[in-house]
Tab-separated table of C-alpha atoms in Angstrom:
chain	number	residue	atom	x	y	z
A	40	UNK	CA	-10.265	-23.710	12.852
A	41	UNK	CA	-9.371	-19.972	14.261
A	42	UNK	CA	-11.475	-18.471	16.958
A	43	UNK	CA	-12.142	-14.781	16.327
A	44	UNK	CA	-9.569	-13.565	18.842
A	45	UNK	CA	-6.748	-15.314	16.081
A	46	UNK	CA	-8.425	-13.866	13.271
A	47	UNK	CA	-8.462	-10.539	15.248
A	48	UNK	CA	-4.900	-10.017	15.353
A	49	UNK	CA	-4.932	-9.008	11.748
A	50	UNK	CA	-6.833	-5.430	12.417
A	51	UNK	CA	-5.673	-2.125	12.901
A	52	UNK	CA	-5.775	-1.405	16.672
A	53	UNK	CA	-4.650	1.656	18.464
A	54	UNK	CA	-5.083	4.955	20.527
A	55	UNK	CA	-6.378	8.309	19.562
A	56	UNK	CA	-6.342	11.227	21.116
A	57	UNK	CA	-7.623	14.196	20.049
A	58	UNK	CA	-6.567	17.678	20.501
A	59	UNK	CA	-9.062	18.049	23.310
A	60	UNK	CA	-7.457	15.532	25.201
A	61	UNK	CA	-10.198	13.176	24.937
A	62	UNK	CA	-8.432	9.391	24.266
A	63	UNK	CA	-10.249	6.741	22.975
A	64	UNK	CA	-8.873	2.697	22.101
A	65	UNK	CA	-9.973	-0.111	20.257
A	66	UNK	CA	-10.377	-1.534	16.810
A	67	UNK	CA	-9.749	1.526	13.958
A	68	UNK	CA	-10.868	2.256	10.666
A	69	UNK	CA	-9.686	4.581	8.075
A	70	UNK	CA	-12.996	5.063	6.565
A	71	UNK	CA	-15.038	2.350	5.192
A	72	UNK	CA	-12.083	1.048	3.620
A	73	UNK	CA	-8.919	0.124	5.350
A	74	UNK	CA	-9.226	-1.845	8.394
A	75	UNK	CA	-6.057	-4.176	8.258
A	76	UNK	CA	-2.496	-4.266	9.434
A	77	UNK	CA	-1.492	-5.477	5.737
A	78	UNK	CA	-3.674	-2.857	4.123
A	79	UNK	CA	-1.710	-0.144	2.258
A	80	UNK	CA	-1.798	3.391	4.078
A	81	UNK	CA	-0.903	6.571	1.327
A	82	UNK	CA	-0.733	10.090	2.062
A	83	UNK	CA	1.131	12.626	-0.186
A	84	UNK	CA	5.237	13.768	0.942
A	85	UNK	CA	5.632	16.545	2.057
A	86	UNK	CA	9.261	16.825	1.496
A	87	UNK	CA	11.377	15.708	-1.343
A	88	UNK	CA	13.440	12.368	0.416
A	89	UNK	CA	16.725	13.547	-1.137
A	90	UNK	CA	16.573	16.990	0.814
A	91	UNK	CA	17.275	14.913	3.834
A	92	UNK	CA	20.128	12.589	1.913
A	93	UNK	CA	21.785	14.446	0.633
A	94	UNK	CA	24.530	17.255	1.805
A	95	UNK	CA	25.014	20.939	-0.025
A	96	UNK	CA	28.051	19.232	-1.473
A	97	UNK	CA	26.368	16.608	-3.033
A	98	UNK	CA	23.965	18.495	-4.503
A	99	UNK	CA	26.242	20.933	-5.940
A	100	UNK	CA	27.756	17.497	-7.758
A	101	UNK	CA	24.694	16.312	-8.631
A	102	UNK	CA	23.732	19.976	-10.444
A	103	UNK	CA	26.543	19.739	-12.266
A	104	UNK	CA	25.845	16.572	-13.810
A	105	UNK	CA	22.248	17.025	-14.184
A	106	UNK	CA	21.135	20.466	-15.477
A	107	UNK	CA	20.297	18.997	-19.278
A	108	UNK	CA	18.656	16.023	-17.975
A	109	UNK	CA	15.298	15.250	-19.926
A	110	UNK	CA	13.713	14.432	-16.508
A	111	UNK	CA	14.289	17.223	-14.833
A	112	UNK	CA	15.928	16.313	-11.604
A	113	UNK	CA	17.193	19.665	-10.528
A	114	UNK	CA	13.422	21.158	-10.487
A	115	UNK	CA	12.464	18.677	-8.682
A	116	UNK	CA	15.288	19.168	-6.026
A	117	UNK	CA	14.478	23.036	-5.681
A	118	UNK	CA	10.989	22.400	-5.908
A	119	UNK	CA	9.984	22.917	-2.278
A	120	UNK	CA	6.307	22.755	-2.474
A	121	UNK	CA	3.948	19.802	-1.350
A	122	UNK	CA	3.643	17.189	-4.621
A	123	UNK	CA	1.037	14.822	-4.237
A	124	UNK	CA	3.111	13.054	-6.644
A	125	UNK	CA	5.695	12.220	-4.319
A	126	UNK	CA	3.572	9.856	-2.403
A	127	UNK	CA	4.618	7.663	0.808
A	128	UNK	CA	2.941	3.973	0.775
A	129	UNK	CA	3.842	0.928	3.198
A	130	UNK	CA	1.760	-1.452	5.188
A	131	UNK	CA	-0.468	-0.097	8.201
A	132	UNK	CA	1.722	-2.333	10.291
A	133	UNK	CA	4.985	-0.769	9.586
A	134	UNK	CA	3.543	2.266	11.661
A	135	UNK	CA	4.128	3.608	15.082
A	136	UNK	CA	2.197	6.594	15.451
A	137	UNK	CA	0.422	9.298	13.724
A	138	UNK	CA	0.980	12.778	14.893
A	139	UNK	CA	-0.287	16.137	14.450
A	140	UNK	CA	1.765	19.174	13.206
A	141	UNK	CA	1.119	22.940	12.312
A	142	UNK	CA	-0.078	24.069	8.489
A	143	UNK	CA	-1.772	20.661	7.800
A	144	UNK	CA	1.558	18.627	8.265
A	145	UNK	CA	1.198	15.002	9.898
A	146	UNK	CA	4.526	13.667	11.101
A	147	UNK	CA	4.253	9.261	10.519
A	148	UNK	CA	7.005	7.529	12.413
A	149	UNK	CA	7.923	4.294	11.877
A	150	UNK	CA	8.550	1.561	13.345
A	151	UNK	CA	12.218	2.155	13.029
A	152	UNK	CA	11.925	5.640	14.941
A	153	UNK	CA	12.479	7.786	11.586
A	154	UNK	CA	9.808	10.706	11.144
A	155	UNK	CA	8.234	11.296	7.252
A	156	UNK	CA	6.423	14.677	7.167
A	157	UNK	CA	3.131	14.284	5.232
A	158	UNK	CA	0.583	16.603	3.983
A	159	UNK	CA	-3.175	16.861	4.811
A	160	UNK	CA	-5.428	17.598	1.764
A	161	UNK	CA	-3.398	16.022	-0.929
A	162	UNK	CA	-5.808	13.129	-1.156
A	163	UNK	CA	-5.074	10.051	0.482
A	164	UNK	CA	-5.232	8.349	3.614
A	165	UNK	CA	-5.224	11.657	5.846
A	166	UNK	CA	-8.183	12.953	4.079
A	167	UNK	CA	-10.554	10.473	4.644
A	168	UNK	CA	-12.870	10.096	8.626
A	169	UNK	CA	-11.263	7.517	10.912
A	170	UNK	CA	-13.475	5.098	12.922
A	171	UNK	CA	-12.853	3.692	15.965
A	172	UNK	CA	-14.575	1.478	18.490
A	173	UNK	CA	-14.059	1.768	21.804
A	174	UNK	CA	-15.667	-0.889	23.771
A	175	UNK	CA	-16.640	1.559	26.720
A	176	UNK	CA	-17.084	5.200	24.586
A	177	UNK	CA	-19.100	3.090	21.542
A	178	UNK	CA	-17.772	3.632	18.082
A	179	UNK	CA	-16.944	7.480	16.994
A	180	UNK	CA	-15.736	9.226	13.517
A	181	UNK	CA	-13.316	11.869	13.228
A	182	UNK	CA	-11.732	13.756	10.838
A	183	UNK	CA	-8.161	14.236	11.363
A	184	UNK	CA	-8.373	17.688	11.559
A	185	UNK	CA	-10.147	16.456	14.831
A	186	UNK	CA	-7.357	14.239	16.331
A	187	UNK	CA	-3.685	14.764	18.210
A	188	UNK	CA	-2.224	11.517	17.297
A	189	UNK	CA	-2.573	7.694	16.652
A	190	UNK	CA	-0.621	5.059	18.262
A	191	UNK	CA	-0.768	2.152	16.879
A	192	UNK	CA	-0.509	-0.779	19.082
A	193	UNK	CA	-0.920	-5.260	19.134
A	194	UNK	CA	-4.400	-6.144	18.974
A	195	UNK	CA	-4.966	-7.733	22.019
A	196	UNK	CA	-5.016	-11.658	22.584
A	197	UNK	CA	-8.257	-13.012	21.839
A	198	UNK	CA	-9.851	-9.970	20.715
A	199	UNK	CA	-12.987	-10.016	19.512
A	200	UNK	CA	-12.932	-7.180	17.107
A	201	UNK	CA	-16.459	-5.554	17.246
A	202	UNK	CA	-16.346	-4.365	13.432
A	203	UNK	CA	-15.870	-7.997	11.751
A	204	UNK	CA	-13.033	-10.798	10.878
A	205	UNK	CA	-10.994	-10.441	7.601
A	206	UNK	CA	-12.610	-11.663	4.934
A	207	UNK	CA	-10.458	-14.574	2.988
A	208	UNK	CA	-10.783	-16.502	-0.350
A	209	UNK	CA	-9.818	-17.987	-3.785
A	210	UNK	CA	-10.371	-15.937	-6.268
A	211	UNK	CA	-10.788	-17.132	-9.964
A	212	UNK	CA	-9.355	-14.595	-12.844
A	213	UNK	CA	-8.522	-14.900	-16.822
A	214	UNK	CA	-4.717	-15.384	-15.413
A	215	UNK	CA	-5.507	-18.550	-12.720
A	216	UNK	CA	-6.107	-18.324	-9.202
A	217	UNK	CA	-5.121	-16.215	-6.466
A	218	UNK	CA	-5.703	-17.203	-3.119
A	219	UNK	CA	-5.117	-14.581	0.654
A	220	UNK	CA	-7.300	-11.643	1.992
A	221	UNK	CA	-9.286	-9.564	0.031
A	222	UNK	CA	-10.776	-6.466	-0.532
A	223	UNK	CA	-13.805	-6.351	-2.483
A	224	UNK	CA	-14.745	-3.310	-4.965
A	225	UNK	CA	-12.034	-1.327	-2.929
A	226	UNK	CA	-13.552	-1.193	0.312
A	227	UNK	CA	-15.350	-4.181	1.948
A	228	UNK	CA	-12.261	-6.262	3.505
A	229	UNK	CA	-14.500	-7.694	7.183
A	230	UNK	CA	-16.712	-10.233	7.233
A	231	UNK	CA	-19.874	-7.472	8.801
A	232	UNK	CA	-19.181	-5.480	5.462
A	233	UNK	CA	-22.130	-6.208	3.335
A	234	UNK	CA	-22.011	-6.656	-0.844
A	235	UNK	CA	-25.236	-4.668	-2.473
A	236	UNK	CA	-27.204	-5.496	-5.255
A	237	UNK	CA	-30.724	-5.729	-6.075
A	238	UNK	CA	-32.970	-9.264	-6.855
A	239	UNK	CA	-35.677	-8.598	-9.255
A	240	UNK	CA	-35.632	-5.269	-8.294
A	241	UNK	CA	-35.855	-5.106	-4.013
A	242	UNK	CA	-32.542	-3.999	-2.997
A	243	UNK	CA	-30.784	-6.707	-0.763
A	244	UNK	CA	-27.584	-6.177	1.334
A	245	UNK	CA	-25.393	-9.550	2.366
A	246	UNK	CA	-22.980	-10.084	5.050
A	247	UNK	CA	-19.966	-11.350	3.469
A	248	UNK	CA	-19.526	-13.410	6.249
A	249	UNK	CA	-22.635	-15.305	5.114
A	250	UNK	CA	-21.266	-15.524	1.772
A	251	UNK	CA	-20.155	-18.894	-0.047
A	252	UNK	CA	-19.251	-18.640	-3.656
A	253	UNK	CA	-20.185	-15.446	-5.879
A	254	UNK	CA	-20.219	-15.827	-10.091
A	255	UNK	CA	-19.677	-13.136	-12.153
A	256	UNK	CA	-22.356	-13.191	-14.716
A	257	UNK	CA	-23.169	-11.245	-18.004
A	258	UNK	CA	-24.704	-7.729	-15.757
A	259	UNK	CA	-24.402	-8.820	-12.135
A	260	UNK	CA	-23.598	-12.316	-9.929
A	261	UNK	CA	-24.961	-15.772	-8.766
A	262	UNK	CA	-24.057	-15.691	-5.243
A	263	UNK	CA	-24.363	-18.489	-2.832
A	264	UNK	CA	-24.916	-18.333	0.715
A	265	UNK	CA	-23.914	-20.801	3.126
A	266	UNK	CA	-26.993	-21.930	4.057
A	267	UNK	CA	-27.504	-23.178	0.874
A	268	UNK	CA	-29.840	-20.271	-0.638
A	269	UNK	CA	-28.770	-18.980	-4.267
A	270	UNK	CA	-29.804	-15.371	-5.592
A	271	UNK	CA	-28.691	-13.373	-8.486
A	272	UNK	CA	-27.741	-10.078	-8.280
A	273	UNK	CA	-27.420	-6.726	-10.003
A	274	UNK	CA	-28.185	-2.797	-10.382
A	275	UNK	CA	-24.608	-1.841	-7.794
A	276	UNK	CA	-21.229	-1.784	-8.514
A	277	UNK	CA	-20.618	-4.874	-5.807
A	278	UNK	CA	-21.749	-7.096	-7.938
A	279	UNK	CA	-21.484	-6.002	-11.740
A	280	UNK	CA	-19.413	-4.059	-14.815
A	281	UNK	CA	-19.033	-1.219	-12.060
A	282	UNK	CA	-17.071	-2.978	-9.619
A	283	UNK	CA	-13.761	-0.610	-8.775
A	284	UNK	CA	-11.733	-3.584	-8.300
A	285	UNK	CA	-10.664	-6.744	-6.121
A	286	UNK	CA	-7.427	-6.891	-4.317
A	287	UNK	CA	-5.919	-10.129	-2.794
A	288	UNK	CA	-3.511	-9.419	-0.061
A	289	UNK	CA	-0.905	-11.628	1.846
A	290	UNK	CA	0.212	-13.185	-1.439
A	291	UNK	CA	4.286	-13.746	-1.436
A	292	UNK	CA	4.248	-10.588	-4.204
A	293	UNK	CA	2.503	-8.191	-2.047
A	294	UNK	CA	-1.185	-7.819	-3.274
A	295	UNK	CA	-2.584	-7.753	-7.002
A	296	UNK	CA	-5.783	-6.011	-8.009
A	297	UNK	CA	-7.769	-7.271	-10.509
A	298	UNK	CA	-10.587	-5.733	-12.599
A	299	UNK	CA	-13.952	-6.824	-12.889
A	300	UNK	CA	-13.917	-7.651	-16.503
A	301	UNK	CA	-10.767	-10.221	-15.574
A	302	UNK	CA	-12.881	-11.561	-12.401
A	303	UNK	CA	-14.654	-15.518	-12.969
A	304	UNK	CA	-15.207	-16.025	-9.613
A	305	UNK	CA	-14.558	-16.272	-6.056
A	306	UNK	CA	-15.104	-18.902	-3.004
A	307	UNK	CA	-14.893	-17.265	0.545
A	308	UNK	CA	-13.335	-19.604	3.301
A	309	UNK	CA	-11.580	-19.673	6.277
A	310	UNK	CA	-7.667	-18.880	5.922
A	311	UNK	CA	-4.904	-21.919	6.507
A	312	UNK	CA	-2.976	-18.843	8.935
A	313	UNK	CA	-4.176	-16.193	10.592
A	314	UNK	CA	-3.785	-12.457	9.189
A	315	UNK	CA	-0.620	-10.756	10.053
A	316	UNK	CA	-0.545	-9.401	13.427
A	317	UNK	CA	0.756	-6.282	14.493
A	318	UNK	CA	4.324	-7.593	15.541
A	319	UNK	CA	4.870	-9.676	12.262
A	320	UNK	CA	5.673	-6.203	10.613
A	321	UNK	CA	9.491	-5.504	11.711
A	322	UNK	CA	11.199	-2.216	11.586
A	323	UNK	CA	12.038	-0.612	7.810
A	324	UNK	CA	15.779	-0.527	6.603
A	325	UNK	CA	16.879	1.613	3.594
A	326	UNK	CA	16.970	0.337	0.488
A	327	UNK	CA	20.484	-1.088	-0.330
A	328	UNK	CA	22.010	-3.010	-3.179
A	329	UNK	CA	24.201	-2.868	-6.543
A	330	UNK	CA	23.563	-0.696	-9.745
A	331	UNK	CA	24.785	-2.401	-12.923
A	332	UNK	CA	24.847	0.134	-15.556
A	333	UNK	CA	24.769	-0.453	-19.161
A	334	UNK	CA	28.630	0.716	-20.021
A	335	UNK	CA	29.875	-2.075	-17.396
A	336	UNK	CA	30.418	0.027	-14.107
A	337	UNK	CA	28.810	-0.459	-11.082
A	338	UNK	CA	27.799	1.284	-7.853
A	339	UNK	CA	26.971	-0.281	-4.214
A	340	UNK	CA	25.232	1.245	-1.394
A	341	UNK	CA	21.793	3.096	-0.392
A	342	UNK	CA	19.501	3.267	-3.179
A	343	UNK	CA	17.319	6.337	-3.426
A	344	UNK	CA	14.529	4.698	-6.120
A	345	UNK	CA	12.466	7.175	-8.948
A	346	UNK	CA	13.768	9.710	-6.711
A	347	UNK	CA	11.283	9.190	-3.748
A	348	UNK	CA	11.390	5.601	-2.300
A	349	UNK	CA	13.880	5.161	0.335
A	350	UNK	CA	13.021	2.079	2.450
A	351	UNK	CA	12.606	-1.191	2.389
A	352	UNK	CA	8.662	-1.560	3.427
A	353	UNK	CA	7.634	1.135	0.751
A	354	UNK	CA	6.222	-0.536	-2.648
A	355	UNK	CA	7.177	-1.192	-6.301
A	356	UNK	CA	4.216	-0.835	-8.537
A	357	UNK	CA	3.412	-2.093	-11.708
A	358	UNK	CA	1.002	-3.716	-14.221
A	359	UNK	CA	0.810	-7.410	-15.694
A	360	UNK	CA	-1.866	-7.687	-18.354
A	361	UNK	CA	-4.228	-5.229	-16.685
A	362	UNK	CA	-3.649	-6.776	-13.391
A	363	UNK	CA	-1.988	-4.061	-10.955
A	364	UNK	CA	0.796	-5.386	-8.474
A	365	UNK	CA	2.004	-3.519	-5.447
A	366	UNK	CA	5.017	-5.414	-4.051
A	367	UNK	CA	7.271	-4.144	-0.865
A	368	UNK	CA	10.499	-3.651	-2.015
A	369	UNK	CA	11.624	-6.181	1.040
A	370	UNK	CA	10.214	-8.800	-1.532
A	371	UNK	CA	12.228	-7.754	-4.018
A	372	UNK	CA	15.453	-9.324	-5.416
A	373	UNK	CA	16.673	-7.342	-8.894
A	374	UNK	CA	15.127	-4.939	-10.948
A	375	UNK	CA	16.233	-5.687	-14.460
A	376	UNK	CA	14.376	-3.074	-17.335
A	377	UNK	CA	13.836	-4.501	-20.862
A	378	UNK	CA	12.996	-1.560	-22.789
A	379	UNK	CA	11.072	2.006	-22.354
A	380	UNK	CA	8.055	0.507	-21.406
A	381	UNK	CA	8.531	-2.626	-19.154
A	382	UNK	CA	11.214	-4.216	-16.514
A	383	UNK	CA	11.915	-7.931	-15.140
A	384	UNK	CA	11.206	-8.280	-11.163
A	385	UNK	CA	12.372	-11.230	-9.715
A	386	UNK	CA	11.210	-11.685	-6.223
A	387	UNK	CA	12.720	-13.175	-3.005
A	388	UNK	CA	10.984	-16.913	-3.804
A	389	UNK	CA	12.798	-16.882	-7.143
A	390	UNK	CA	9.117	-15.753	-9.311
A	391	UNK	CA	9.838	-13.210	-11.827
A	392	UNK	CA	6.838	-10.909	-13.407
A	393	UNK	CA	7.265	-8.405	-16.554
A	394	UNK	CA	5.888	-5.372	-15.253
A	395	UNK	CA	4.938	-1.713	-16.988
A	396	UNK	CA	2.430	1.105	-17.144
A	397	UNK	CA	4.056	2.799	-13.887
A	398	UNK	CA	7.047	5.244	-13.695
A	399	UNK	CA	8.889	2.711	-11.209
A	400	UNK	CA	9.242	0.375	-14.117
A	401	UNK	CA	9.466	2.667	-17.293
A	402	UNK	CA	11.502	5.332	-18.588
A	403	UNK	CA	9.165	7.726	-17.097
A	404	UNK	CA	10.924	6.595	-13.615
A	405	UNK	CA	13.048	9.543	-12.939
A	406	UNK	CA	15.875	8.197	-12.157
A	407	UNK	CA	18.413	6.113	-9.169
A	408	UNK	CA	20.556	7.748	-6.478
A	409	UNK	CA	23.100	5.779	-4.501
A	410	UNK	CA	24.684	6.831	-2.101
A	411	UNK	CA	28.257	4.550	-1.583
A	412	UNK	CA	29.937	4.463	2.053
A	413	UNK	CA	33.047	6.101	0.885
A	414	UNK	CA	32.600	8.672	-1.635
A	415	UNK	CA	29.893	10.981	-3.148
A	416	UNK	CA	26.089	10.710	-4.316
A	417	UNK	CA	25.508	9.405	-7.979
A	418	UNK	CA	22.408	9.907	-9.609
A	419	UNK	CA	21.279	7.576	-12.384
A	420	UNK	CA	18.958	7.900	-15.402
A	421	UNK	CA	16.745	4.936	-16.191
A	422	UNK	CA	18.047	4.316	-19.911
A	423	UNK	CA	21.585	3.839	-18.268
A	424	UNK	CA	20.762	0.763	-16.196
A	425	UNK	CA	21.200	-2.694	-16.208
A	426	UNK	CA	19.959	-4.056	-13.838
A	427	UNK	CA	19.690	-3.164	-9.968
A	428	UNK	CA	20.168	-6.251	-7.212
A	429	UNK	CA	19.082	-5.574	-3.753
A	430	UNK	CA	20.403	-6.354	-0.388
C-alpha cells in the first residue's frame, strides 16, 4: 500500500511567478482539468517547425519539387501566421518552464533545453486559469495573462498534495479492459474531484475517492461506495449519455479515450506503482528513423512527421473503433499505411493497432520530411510510403 506522499509524486508541481514579482509554489492545476505529470499539455504553434529545419537552400529544393502538390506544402511553408492547426502536444512532465513573451507568445522549453514558441488565444492549454496551492499563500487562480513564468519542478518526497491523489482503476468497455489512471468525463483525474448526479431528484456530489465500482445503466449509473452504500444516479453528464469521455493513462500505448456509449463499467482501486514522477520523464530527442517508399528507395535520418511533429515525446493520434489513442512517438516502432484511410502501428512491446480518422494516419497527413546527415531535405507525400521504422 502507497502513502500519499508516493502517490503524490505523480502531480504537477512547480513555481509561478507573476509579472508583479509575486512567486508562489506548490501543487498546480491547469484548470479543473489537468493536474498530472502524464496528462497531455496542448497549446497552438506558433511557428511552422520546418522554418527552423530547414536552410534557404533547402527550401528552394523543396519548392521545386513541390509547387503542384495536392497538399499544398509550399502555402503552408510561406504561411507565417499563427495556425491553431499546427498544434504542440507532449506530457506535462517533458516540461521545464513556461515563459512569458510579447504579442501573446509563450516560449515552452523542454526538458532538453530547446524553446517552442506558442500562441495565447488559440484555444488550448494557455487559455484556460491555472491553480495553484501554496501551502503558506492558500490556493490562487490566474490567468496567464497574469503570470511571468512556470517552472516546473519534482514534487517533493512525501508530499501530501493538498488538491487530492490520482485517481486509478479498471475500466470495463465493448473492446475488454483497460486498466492505469484516469480521467473521468474529461476533467476529474484526483481523488477530492467529485462525480455529480442527482438521486430521485436531490442533487448529490461524491468524492471519487469514496468511490468503489460505478455501472453504466440505461440514463445514468449504479455506483457503489466503499462503505458499502449503493445509489443510482442521473440528470449530469458524470454519470449518463452526456459524459465527454473517459481516458486511461499510463497504459504501454499512451492513453485511450473511450466514449460513454462504449463504457460497461469501472472499479476504482489503488495502483500496483505509483504515478510517474517528475524525473521519470527524460529529455526529448528528434524523431529519427528509415522511410521505405513504395518504388523501393529509402531515406534515413530526422523525420519531420505531417509536417509539424519533430520529437520524440510529441504524440501520434488515431482512432480504433471509436476509441481515440494518443501514443508518444517514443512508443512507437513503424508506421506502416494500408490505404487512404487507415495505417498499421506497431509499438515498442511488439502490439500493433489499425488506426484512422486523423491526418497522422490518413492521406490527409500532409506529408514526411527527412532530413539525411549528408545531403539535402526530402519531402514525402503520404501515398508514396511504405512504411516508416523509427530509431
Amino acid at each position: 500500500m502507497y502513502l500519499n506522499g508516493q502517490l503524490c509524486q505523480g502531480v504537477i508541481y512547480g513555481k509561478i511567478t507573476l509579472k508583479n514579482g509575486t512567486q508562489y509554489q506548490g501543487q498546480i492545476r491547469w484548470g479543473n482539468e489537468e493536474a498530472l505529470w502524464d496528462d497531455i499539455f496542448e497549446s497552438a504553434k506558433y511557428e511552422r517547425p520546418m522554418q527552423n529545419l530547414l536552410t534557404r537552400e533547402e527550401a528552394r529544393r523543396i519548392r521545386r519539387r513541390t509547387e503542384e502538390f495536392e497538399f499544398g506544402f509550399m502555402a503552408l511553408w510561406e504561411d507565417k501566421t499563427p495556425n491553431q492547426n499546427f498544434a504542440f502536444r507532449c506530457y506535462f512532465g517533458h516540461i521545464s518552464s513556461l515563459k512569458a513573451q510579447k504579442d501573446n507568445v509563450v516560449l515552452l522549453t523542454l526538458k532538453n533545453d530547446q524553446g517552442i514558441r506558442l500562441k495565447m488565444n488559440r484555444g488550448g492549454d494557455l487559455d484556460t486559469d491555472i491553480v495553484i496551492f501554496d501551502y503558506r499563500k492558500g490556493r490562487r487562480r490566474f490567468g496567464f495573462d497574469e503570470i511571468e513564468t512556470i517552472l516546473f519542478q519534482e514534487t517533493p518526497e512525501n508530499y501530501n498534495c493538498p488538491l487530492g491523489v490520482p485517481i486509478y482503476g479498471r475500466v470495463s468497455t465493448t473492446m475488454g479492459t483497460f486498466e492505469g489512471f484516469i480521467t473521468w468525463d474529461m476533467e476529474e483525474c484526483l481523488g477530492n474531484d467529485k462525480i455529480s448526479g442527482k438521486d430521485n431528484g436531490k442533487k448529490i456530489d461524491l468524492a471519487f475517492g469514496n468511490i468503489q465500482t460505478l455501472k453504466s445503466r440505461k440514463d445514468g449509473s449504479m455506483i457503489t461506495l466503499k462503505n458499502g452504500r449503493a445509489l443510482f444516479l442521473n440528470e449530469h453528464d458524470d454519470v449518463g449519455p452526456g459524459n465527454h469521455g473517459i481516458t486511461v493513462r499510463g497504459l504501454h500505448l499512451g492513453q485511450v479515450s473511450i466514449e460513454w456509449k462504449n463504457f460497461i463499467s469501472a472499479a476504482f482501486m489503488k495502483p500496483q506503482l505509483p504515478p510517474p514522477a517528475y524525473d521519470y520523464f527524460k529529455a526529448p530527442q528528434l524523431l529519427a528513423g528509415t522511410v521505405y517508399l513504395n518504388n523501393g528507395s529509402e531515406l534515413t535520418g530526422q523525420v519531420i512527421y505531417d509536417l509539424d511533429e519533430i520529437y520524440d515525446v510529441e504524440f501520434l493520434n488515431g482512432e480504433n473503433s471509436e476509441y481515440k489513442y494518443s501514443i508518444p512517438f517514443s512508443y512507437v516502432k513503424k508506421i506502416e499505411p494500408q490505404n487512404d484511410k487507415f495505417a498499421a502501428v506497431y509499438l515498442n512491446d511488439e502490439s500493433q493497432l489499425l488506426l484512422g480518422n486523423n491526418s497522422d494516419v490518413t492521406i490527409r497527413n500532409h506529408g514526411l520530411i527527412v532530413r539525411p546527415l549528408v545531403g539535402r531535405a526530402e519531402y514525402l507525400e503520404w501515398k508514396d510510403i511504405k512504411h516508416i521504422d523509427f530509431e
